Amino acid sequence: MNLDKLMNKHLTRYFDGSKTIPEETLQQLLRFLRSTPSSTNVQPNHFYVLATPEGKERLAANLGERFQDNSEKILNASHTVILSTRADLPDSHLDAVFAKERADGRFDPAKHELWEFMTRDFLNLRKYGYKDVNHWMEKQTYMALGMTMMAAAELGVEAMPLEGFDPTSVDKAFKIRETGHTTTVLLALGYPDPAKAYPSPISRFDADQLFTFI
C-alpha cells in the first residue's frame, strides 16, 4: 500500500459512471468487509450492496430533500453499500453469535463458557451501566467502514463515505427496520471522474497540534 499517495489525496467526490468494479474485485472487498472485527465479536451489522441501477436509483430517490446533492454520487458510483447497525441487542442475536463461534471452533471448548460469560457481562455493562449500547454498536460499524475504505484503496477502488442522508427515509425504502437494524452510513465505491478531481492540496493541522508524546 502506498501510504504517501493516500496521505496526499482528496477522497473522490465524483465517480465515472461508465466504469464498473470487476466482480472478482468486488467479491474480494466484500470478503474483507465480512472479516472486519467488532468488539466482543458482536457483529451488529447487515450490509446492503446496491449493484443494480434500480437499487442505486431507489437509494438516490430516498436520501431526503436536503441531501439531493448526493444523488449524483450514488448514481455514478459502481456500487454503494448501506451499512446498517442493530437497533438493539437481544439475547437471540448473542445466541447466534455464540453458536457460530462454537461451530467455527473459535476457542478451545473449555474456554467457550468463560468467553460467553465475560461477553454477556461486558454487554450488560454497556446496556445498564454506560447506557450507550446503540452508540457503541455504531462505533463497530464505523470501524468496519474505515477498514474497508483502506482495503478498497489497496484494490485500486475509490471509496467515499456518505452521512448526508435521512436514515428514516432510507430505512423505509429498503425495509431495513423490519430486520431489527437501522441505516448508519453509506459507502459509495467506484472509479473517479478525472474531470472533477480536486487539484488542491489537502489541509490538516500540523503534527505538533495533533500529537502529544508522553
Short mmCIF file of C-alpha atoms in Angstrom, two decimals:
data_model
loop_
_atom_site.label_atom_id
_atom_site.label_comp_id
_atom_site.label_asym_id
_atom_site.label_seq_id
_atom_site.Cartn_x
_atom_site.Cartn_y
_atom_site.Cartn_z
CA MET A 1 0.00 0.00 0.00
CA ASN A 2 1.36 3.41 -0.99
CA LEU A 3 0.71 5.41 2.18
CA ASP A 4 2.33 8.57 0.81
CA LYS A 5 -0.13 8.56 -2.08
CA LEU A 6 -3.07 8.09 0.27
CA MET A 7 -1.90 10.84 2.61
CA ASN A 8 -1.78 13.42 -0.15
CA LYS A 9 -5.05 12.88 -1.98
CA HIS A 10 -8.62 14.01 -1.53
CA LEU A 11 -11.38 11.46 -1.25
CA THR A 12 -13.21 11.07 -4.53
CA ARG A 13 -16.40 13.12 -4.64
CA TYR A 14 -17.43 12.31 -8.20
CA PHE A 15 -17.39 8.95 -9.93
CA ASP A 16 -17.09 7.94 -13.56
CA GLY A 17 -20.46 6.33 -14.21
CA SER A 18 -19.14 4.38 -17.20
CA LYS A 19 -16.79 2.25 -15.09
CA THR A 20 -17.80 -0.79 -13.04
CA ILE A 21 -15.81 -2.65 -10.40
CA PRO A 22 -14.91 -6.13 -11.71
CA GLU A 23 -16.88 -8.87 -9.94
CA GLU A 24 -13.75 -10.58 -8.63
CA THR A 25 -12.55 -7.30 -7.08
CA LEU A 26 -15.98 -6.63 -5.58
CA GLN A 27 -16.19 -10.08 -4.03
CA GLN A 28 -12.71 -9.70 -2.57
CA LEU A 29 -13.72 -6.41 -1.00
CA LEU A 30 -16.94 -7.90 0.40
CA ARG A 31 -14.99 -10.81 1.87
CA PHE A 32 -12.82 -8.24 3.59
CA LEU A 33 -15.86 -6.33 4.87
CA ARG A 34 -17.25 -9.58 6.26
CA SER A 35 -13.96 -10.20 8.07
CA THR A 36 -13.68 -6.80 9.78
CA PRO A 37 -13.51 -7.07 13.58
CA SER A 38 -16.01 -5.85 16.15
CA SER A 39 -15.70 -5.59 19.92
CA THR A 40 -16.55 -8.92 21.59
CA ASN A 41 -17.21 -10.17 18.03
CA VAL A 42 -20.74 -8.78 18.41
CA GLN A 43 -21.20 -8.41 14.63
CA PRO A 44 -24.08 -5.90 14.85
CA ASN A 45 -24.27 -5.19 11.12
CA HIS A 46 -26.08 -6.04 7.95
CA PHE A 47 -24.81 -4.71 4.62
CA TYR A 48 -26.98 -3.88 1.61
CA VAL A 49 -24.90 -3.95 -1.58
CA LEU A 50 -26.54 -1.88 -4.31
CA ALA A 51 -25.17 -3.28 -7.56
CA THR A 52 -28.00 -2.53 -10.00
CA PRO A 53 -29.26 0.75 -11.47
CA GLU A 54 -32.61 0.07 -9.79
CA GLY A 55 -31.02 -0.29 -6.36
CA LYS A 56 -28.94 2.85 -6.70
CA GLU A 57 -31.92 4.81 -8.08
CA ARG A 58 -34.05 3.76 -5.11
CA LEU A 59 -31.40 4.99 -2.68
CA ALA A 60 -30.82 8.23 -4.60
CA ALA A 61 -34.55 8.95 -4.57
CA ASN A 62 -34.79 8.41 -0.80
CA LEU A 63 -31.89 10.41 0.59
CA GLY A 64 -34.21 13.13 1.87
CA GLU A 65 -34.94 16.56 0.45
CA ARG A 66 -31.92 18.35 1.89
CA PHE A 67 -29.46 15.70 0.67
CA GLN A 68 -30.31 15.50 -3.02
CA ASP A 69 -26.83 16.76 -3.94
CA ASN A 70 -25.57 13.29 -3.07
CA SER A 71 -27.83 11.59 -5.61
CA GLU A 72 -25.36 12.05 -8.48
CA LYS A 73 -22.58 10.47 -6.45
CA ILE A 74 -24.64 7.36 -5.78
CA LEU A 75 -25.96 7.05 -9.33
CA ASN A 76 -22.48 7.30 -10.84
CA ALA A 77 -20.79 5.00 -8.31
CA SER A 78 -20.21 1.45 -9.44
CA HIS A 79 -21.70 0.12 -6.19
CA THR A 80 -22.99 1.62 -2.96
CA VAL A 81 -23.12 -0.20 0.37
CA ILE A 82 -25.67 0.65 3.05
CA LEU A 83 -24.05 -0.17 6.38
CA SER A 84 -26.80 -0.79 8.91
CA THR A 85 -26.50 -1.44 12.64
CA ARG A 86 -28.72 -3.35 15.01
CA ALA A 87 -31.25 -1.15 16.80
CA ASP A 88 -30.95 -3.31 19.92
CA LEU A 89 -29.04 -6.35 21.14
CA PRO A 90 -31.44 -9.17 22.03
CA ASP A 91 -30.35 -12.47 23.54
CA SER A 92 -31.29 -14.19 20.29
CA HIS A 93 -28.53 -12.30 18.47
CA LEU A 94 -25.93 -13.18 21.08
CA ASP A 95 -27.03 -16.80 20.99
CA ALA A 96 -26.50 -16.81 17.23
CA VAL A 97 -23.01 -15.27 17.61
CA PHE A 98 -22.03 -17.84 20.23
CA ALA A 99 -23.42 -20.72 18.17
CA LYS A 100 -21.38 -19.62 15.14
CA GLU A 101 -18.23 -19.26 17.24
CA ARG A 102 -18.68 -22.76 18.62
CA ALA A 103 -19.35 -24.18 15.14
CA ASP A 104 -16.24 -22.47 13.78
CA GLY A 105 -14.09 -23.62 16.71
CA ARG A 106 -13.09 -20.08 17.64
CA PHE A 107 -11.98 -21.15 21.12
CA ASP A 108 -10.90 -24.27 22.87
CA PRO A 109 -14.20 -25.85 24.05
CA ALA A 110 -13.18 -25.42 27.68
CA LYS A 111 -12.96 -21.65 27.19
CA HIS A 112 -16.31 -21.11 25.47
CA GLU A 113 -18.33 -20.90 28.66
CA LEU A 114 -15.96 -18.35 30.20
CA TRP A 115 -15.88 -16.29 27.00
CA GLU A 116 -19.65 -16.20 26.78
CA PHE A 117 -19.99 -15.20 30.42
CA MET A 118 -17.44 -12.40 30.02
CA THR A 119 -19.11 -11.18 26.82
CA ARG A 120 -22.58 -11.05 28.38
CA ASP A 121 -21.15 -9.26 31.43
CA PHE A 122 -19.45 -6.62 29.25
CA LEU A 123 -22.57 -6.09 27.14
CA ASN A 124 -24.69 -5.72 30.27
CA LEU A 125 -22.26 -3.01 31.37
CA ARG A 126 -22.85 -1.19 28.08
CA LYS A 127 -26.62 -1.62 28.36
CA TYR A 128 -27.21 -0.83 32.02
CA GLY A 129 -24.02 0.86 33.25
CA TYR A 130 -22.87 3.14 30.45
CA LYS A 131 -26.30 3.07 28.77
CA ASP A 132 -24.64 3.51 25.38
CA VAL A 133 -25.12 0.16 23.66
CA ASN A 134 -26.57 1.72 20.47
CA HIS A 135 -23.76 4.24 20.16
CA TRP A 136 -21.22 1.51 20.98
CA MET A 137 -22.56 -0.72 18.22
CA GLU A 138 -22.37 2.17 15.75
CA LYS A 139 -18.68 2.52 16.65
CA GLN A 140 -18.20 -1.03 15.41
CA THR A 141 -19.89 -0.05 12.14
CA TYR A 142 -17.53 2.88 11.65
CA MET A 143 -14.55 0.65 12.34
CA ALA A 144 -15.73 -1.65 9.53
CA LEU A 145 -16.23 1.41 7.31
CA GLY A 146 -12.72 2.76 7.83
CA MET A 147 -11.00 -0.57 7.35
CA THR A 148 -12.98 -1.27 4.18
CA MET A 149 -12.02 2.12 2.76
CA MET A 150 -8.35 1.21 3.21
CA ALA A 151 -8.93 -2.21 1.64
CA ALA A 152 -10.63 -0.54 -1.33
CA ALA A 153 -7.60 1.72 -1.81
CA GLU A 154 -5.34 -1.35 -1.83
CA LEU A 155 -7.52 -2.83 -4.59
CA GLY A 156 -7.44 0.37 -6.65
CA VAL A 157 -11.07 1.25 -5.90
CA GLU A 158 -12.15 4.68 -4.69
CA ALA A 159 -14.36 4.71 -1.59
CA MET A 160 -16.45 7.65 -0.42
CA PRO A 161 -18.36 7.61 2.90
CA LEU A 162 -21.68 9.47 2.95
CA GLU A 163 -23.53 10.72 6.02
CA GLY A 164 -25.72 13.11 4.04
CA PHE A 165 -29.00 11.18 4.02
CA ASP A 166 -32.20 10.79 6.01
CA PRO A 167 -31.90 7.41 7.78
CA THR A 168 -35.65 7.16 8.31
CA SER A 169 -36.26 7.54 4.58
CA VAL A 170 -33.55 5.03 3.62
CA ASP A 171 -34.76 2.53 6.20
CA LYS A 172 -38.29 2.77 4.84
CA ALA A 173 -37.21 2.44 1.20
CA PHE A 174 -35.30 -0.78 1.87
CA LYS A 175 -37.45 -2.10 4.75
CA ILE A 176 -34.40 -2.12 6.98
CA ARG A 177 -36.11 -1.53 10.32
CA GLU A 178 -38.18 -4.66 9.81
CA THR A 179 -34.91 -6.59 10.19
CA GLY A 180 -34.08 -5.00 13.55
CA HIS A 181 -31.46 -2.69 12.02
CA THR A 182 -31.20 0.96 11.04
CA THR A 183 -29.01 2.73 8.48
CA THR A 184 -25.79 4.17 9.93
CA VAL A 185 -23.63 5.26 7.00
CA LEU A 186 -23.29 4.79 3.23
CA LEU A 187 -20.18 3.81 1.28
CA ALA A 188 -20.01 4.61 -2.44
CA LEU A 189 -17.46 2.65 -4.45
CA GLY A 190 -16.12 3.08 -7.96
CA TYR A 191 -13.59 4.93 -10.07
CA PRO A 192 -13.04 8.70 -10.07
CA ASP A 193 -14.14 11.11 -12.75
CA PRO A 194 -10.79 12.71 -13.70
CA ALA A 195 -12.54 15.82 -15.00
CA LYS A 196 -13.84 16.55 -11.48
CA ALA A 197 -10.77 15.73 -9.42
CA TYR A 198 -9.65 18.19 -6.73
CA PRO A 199 -6.23 19.63 -7.73
CA SER A 200 -5.70 21.49 -4.46
CA PRO A 201 -3.59 20.09 -1.58
CA ILE A 202 -5.22 18.56 1.47
CA SER A 203 -5.39 20.74 4.60
CA ARG A 204 -4.64 19.28 8.03
CA PHE A 205 -3.34 20.63 11.35
CA ASP A 206 0.41 20.44 11.84
CA ALA A 207 1.81 17.46 13.71
CA ASP A 208 2.68 19.48 16.85
CA GLN A 209 -1.01 20.38 17.18
CA LEU A 210 -2.15 16.77 16.88
CA PHE A 211 0.37 14.62 18.74
CA THR A 212 1.36 14.62 22.39
CA PHE A 213 4.25 12.30 23.32
CA ILE A 214 4.36 11.22 26.94
#
